[in-house]
Short mmCIF file of C-alpha atoms in Angstrom, two decimals:
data_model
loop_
_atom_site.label_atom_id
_atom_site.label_comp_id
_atom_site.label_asym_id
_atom_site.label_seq_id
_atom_site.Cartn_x
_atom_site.Cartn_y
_atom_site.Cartn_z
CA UNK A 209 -9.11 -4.49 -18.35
CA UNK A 210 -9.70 -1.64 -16.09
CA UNK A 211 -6.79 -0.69 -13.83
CA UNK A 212 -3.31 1.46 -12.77
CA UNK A 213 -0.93 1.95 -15.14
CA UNK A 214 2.71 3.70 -14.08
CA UNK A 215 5.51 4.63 -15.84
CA UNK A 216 8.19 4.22 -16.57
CA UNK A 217 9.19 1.01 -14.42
CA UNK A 218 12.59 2.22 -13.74
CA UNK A 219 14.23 5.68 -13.83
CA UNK A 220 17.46 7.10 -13.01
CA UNK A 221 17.80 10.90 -12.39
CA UNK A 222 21.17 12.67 -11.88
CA UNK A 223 21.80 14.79 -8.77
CA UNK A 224 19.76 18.33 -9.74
CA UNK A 225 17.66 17.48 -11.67
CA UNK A 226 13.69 16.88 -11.83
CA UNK A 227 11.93 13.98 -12.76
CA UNK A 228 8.35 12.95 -13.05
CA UNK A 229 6.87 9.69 -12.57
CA UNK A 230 3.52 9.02 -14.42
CA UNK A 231 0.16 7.22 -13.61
CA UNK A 232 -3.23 6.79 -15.42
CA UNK A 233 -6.12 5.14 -13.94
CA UNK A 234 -9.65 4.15 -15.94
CA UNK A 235 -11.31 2.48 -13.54
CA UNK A 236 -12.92 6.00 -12.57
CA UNK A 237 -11.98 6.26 -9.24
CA UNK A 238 -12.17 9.82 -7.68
CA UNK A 239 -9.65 9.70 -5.52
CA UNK A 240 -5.40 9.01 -6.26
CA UNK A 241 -2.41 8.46 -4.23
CA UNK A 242 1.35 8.52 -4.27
CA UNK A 243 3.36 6.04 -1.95
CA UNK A 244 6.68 5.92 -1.54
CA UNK A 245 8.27 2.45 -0.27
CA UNK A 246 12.28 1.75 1.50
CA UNK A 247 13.47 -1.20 2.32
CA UNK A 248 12.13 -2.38 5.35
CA UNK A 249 9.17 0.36 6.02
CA UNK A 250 5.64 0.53 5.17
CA UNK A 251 4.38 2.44 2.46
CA UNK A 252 4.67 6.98 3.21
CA UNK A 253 1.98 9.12 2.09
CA UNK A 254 3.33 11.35 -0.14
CA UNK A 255 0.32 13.12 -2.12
CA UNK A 256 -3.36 12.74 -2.80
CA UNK A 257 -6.17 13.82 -4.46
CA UNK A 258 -9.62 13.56 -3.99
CA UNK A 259 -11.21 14.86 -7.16
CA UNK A 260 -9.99 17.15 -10.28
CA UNK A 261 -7.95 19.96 -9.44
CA UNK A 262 -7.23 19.21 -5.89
CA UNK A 263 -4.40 17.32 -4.20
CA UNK A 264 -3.05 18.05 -0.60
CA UNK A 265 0.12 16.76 0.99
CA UNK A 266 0.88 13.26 2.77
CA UNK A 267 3.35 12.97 5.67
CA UNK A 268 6.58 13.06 3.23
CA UNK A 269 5.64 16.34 1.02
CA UNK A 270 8.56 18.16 1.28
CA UNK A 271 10.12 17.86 -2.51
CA UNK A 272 7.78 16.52 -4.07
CA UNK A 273 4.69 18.34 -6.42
CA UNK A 274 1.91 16.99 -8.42
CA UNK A 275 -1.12 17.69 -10.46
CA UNK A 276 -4.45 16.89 -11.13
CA UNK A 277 -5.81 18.38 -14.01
CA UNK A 278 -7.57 15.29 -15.80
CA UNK A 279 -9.74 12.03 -13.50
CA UNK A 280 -7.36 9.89 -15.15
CA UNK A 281 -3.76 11.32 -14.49
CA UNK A 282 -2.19 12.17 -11.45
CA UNK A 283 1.90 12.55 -11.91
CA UNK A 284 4.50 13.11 -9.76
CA UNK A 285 7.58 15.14 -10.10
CA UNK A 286 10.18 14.92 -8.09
CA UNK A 287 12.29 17.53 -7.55
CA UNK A 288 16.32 18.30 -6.91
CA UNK A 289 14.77 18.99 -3.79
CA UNK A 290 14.20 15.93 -2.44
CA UNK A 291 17.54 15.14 -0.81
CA UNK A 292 17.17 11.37 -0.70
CA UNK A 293 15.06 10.24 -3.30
CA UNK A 294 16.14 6.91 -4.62
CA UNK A 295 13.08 4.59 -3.40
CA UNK A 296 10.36 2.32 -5.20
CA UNK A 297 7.44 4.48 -5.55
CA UNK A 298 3.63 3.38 -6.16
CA UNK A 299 0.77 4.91 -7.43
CA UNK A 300 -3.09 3.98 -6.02
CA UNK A 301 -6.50 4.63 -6.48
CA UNK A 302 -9.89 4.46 -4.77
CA UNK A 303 -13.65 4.88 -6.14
CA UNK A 304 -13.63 7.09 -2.99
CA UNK A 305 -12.25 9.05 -0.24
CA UNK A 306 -12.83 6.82 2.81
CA UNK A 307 -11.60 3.70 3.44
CA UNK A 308 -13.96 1.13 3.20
CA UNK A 309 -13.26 -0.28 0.05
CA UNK A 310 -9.16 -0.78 -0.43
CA UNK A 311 -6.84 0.57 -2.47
CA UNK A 312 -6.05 -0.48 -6.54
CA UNK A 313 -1.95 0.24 -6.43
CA UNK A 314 -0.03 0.51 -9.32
CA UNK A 315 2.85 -1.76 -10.81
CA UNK A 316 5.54 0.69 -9.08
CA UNK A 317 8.18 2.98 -10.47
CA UNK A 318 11.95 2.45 -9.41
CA UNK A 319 13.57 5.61 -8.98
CA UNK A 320 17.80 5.77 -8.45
CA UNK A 321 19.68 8.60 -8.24
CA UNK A 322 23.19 8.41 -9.89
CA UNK B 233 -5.00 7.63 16.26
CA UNK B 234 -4.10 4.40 14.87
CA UNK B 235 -1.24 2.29 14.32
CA UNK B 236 -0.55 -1.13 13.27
CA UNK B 237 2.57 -3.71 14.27
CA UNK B 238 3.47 -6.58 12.27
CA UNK B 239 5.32 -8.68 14.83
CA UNK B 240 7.64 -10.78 12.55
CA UNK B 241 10.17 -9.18 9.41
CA UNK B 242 10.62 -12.34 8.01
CA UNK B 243 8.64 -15.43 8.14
CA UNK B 244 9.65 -19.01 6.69
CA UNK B 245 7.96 -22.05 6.20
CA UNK B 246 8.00 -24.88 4.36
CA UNK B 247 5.99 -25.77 1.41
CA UNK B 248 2.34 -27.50 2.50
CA UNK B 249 3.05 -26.09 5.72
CA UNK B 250 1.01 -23.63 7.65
CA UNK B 251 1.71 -20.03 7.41
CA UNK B 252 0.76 -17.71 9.63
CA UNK B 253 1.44 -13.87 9.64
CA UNK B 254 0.55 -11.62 12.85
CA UNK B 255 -0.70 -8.51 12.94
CA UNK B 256 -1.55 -6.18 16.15
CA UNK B 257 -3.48 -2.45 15.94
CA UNK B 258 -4.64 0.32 17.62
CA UNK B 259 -7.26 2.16 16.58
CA UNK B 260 -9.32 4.83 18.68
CA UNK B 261 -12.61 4.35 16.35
CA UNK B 262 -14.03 0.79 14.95
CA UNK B 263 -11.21 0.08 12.36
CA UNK B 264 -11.03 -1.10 9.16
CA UNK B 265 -8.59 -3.55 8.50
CA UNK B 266 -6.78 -4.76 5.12
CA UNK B 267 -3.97 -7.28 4.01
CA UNK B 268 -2.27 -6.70 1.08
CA UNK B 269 0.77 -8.78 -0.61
CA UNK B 270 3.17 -7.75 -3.04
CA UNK B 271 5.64 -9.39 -4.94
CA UNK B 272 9.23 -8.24 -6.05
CA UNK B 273 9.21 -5.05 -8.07
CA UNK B 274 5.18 -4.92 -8.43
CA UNK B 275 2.42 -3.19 -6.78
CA UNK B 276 0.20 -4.42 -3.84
CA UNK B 277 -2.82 -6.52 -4.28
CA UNK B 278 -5.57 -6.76 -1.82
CA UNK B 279 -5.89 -10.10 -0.44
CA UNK B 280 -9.10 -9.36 1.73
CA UNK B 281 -10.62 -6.79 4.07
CA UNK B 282 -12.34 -6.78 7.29
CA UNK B 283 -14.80 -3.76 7.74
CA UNK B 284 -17.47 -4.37 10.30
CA UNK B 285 -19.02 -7.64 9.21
CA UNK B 286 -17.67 -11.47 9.54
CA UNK B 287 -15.20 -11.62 11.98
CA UNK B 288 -13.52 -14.60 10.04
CA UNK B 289 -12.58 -13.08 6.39
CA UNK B 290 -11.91 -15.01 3.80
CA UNK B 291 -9.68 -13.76 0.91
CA UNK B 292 -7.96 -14.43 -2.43
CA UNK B 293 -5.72 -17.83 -2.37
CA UNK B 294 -6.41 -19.43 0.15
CA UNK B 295 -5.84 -16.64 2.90
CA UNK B 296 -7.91 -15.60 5.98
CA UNK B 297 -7.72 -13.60 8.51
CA UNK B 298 -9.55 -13.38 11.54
CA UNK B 299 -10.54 -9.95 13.29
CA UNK B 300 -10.37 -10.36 17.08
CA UNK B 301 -11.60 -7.23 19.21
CA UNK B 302 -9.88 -8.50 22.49
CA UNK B 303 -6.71 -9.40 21.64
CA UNK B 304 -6.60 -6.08 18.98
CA UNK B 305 -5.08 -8.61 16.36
CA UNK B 306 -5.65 -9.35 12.77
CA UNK B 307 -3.51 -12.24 11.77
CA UNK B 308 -2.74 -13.59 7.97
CA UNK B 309 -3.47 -17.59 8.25
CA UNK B 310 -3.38 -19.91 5.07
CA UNK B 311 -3.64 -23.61 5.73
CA UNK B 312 -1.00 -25.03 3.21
CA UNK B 313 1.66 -23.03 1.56
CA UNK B 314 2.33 -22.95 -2.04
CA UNK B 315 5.78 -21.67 -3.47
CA UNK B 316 4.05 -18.89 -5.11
CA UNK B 317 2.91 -17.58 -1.80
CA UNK B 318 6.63 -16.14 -1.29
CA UNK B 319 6.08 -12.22 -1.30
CA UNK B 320 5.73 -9.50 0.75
CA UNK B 321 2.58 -8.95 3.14
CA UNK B 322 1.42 -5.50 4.58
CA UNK B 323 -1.29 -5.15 7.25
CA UNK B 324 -3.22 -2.16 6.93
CA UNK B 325 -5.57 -0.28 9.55
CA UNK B 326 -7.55 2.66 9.16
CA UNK B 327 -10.31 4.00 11.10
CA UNK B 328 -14.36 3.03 9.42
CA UNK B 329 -15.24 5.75 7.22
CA UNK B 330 -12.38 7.95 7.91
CA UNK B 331 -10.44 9.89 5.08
CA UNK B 332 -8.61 7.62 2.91
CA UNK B 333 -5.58 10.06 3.85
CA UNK B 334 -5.41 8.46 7.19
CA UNK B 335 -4.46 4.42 6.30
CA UNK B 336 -1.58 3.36 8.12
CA UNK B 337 0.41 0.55 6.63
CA UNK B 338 2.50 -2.18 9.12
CA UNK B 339 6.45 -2.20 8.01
CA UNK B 340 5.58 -5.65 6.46
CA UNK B 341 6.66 -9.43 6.77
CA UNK B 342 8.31 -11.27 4.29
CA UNK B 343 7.24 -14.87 3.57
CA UNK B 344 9.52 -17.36 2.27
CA UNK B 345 9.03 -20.68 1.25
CA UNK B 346 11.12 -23.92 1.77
CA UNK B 347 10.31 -26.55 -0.90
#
């Protein structure tokens, strides 16, 4: 069955250090995001990508990097940057850039600083 | 610009009961509208999506929703609830045809059911 697969589910990073978060897609869709979701909010806009070898940042950049080097595979580090980044964070996917058609999200990674 | 308010945090009903989630926008272009639900510790799923054609859209489990111009609304309605219904629901507006970049998601509500 075609769809999002992240991992791991739940990962704990010390203070300093860099993590990444990974998610593969084969349902062929162009275009990939990065969420991340607090208690209590929406969903942030962290990173996306339209196609191979681009990405551009979301509101909530700052600390955060990615890559997009294969259609299928669009991971996310975060950084010792990122001053507060204990959150649940989901991956998505579109066949496209606009909107029309809805998002395929992810299972989620749970990320805790300790 | 757009934004989108989800009037209630936390909604609770009880089971075979009505449930009804509400959902206000604002949207300077025709807007595309979604409802998504997730339960604990997973991803969101698409329940349905309203992007120019029925007003009335029908979705996965039982859920509608019903696009009204007027009122700028987009409320979640399900006739009877089912224990399984208890999740998290997040209203979703964009504007038609506009950069995927640009979808702005409602803080959600949280739907609990009584037995």
């Amino acid at each position: 069955d075609g769809g999002i697969t992240q991992s791991p589910k739940y990962l704990f990073r010390k203070e300093g250090q860099n993590v990444t978060l990974s998610c593969e897609q084969n349902l062929n869709h162009d275009a990939m995001y990065w969420y991340r979701q607090d208690p209590g909010q929406g969903l942030r806009l962290i990173y996306y990508s339209q196609i191979v070898n681009d990405f551009q940042k979301g509101d909530i950049a700052e600390g955060y990097s990615v890559s997009r080097e294969k259609k299928e595979s669009f991971p996310l580090t975060v950084t010792s940057a990122q001053k507060n980044p204990t959150a649940f964070y989901l991956c998505a996917s579109s066949t496209t850039f606009t909107t029309n058609y809805g998002y395929t999200f992810g299972s989620g990674t749970r990320l805790t600083v300790v | 610009a757009q934004s989108v308010t989800q009037l209630d945090s936390h909604v609770s009903v009880s089971e075979g009961t009505p449930v009804l989630l509400r959902c206000n926008y604002s949207s300077s272009y025709s807007p595309s509208l979604f409802w998504y639900v997730q339960h604990p510790n997973k991803g969101l799923q698409l329940l349905l999506k309203y992007t120019s054609a029925a007003t009335l859209v029908k979705g996965i489990n039982g859920f509608e929703a019903e696009f009204k111009k007027s009122e700028t609304s987009f409320h979640l309605t399900k006739p009877s609830a089912h224990m399984s219904d208890a999740a998290e629901y997040f209203c979703v507006v964009t504007a038609r045809y506009s950069s995927a970049s640009k979808i702005i998601f409602g803080s959600g509500t949280r739907l609990s059911i009584r037995p």
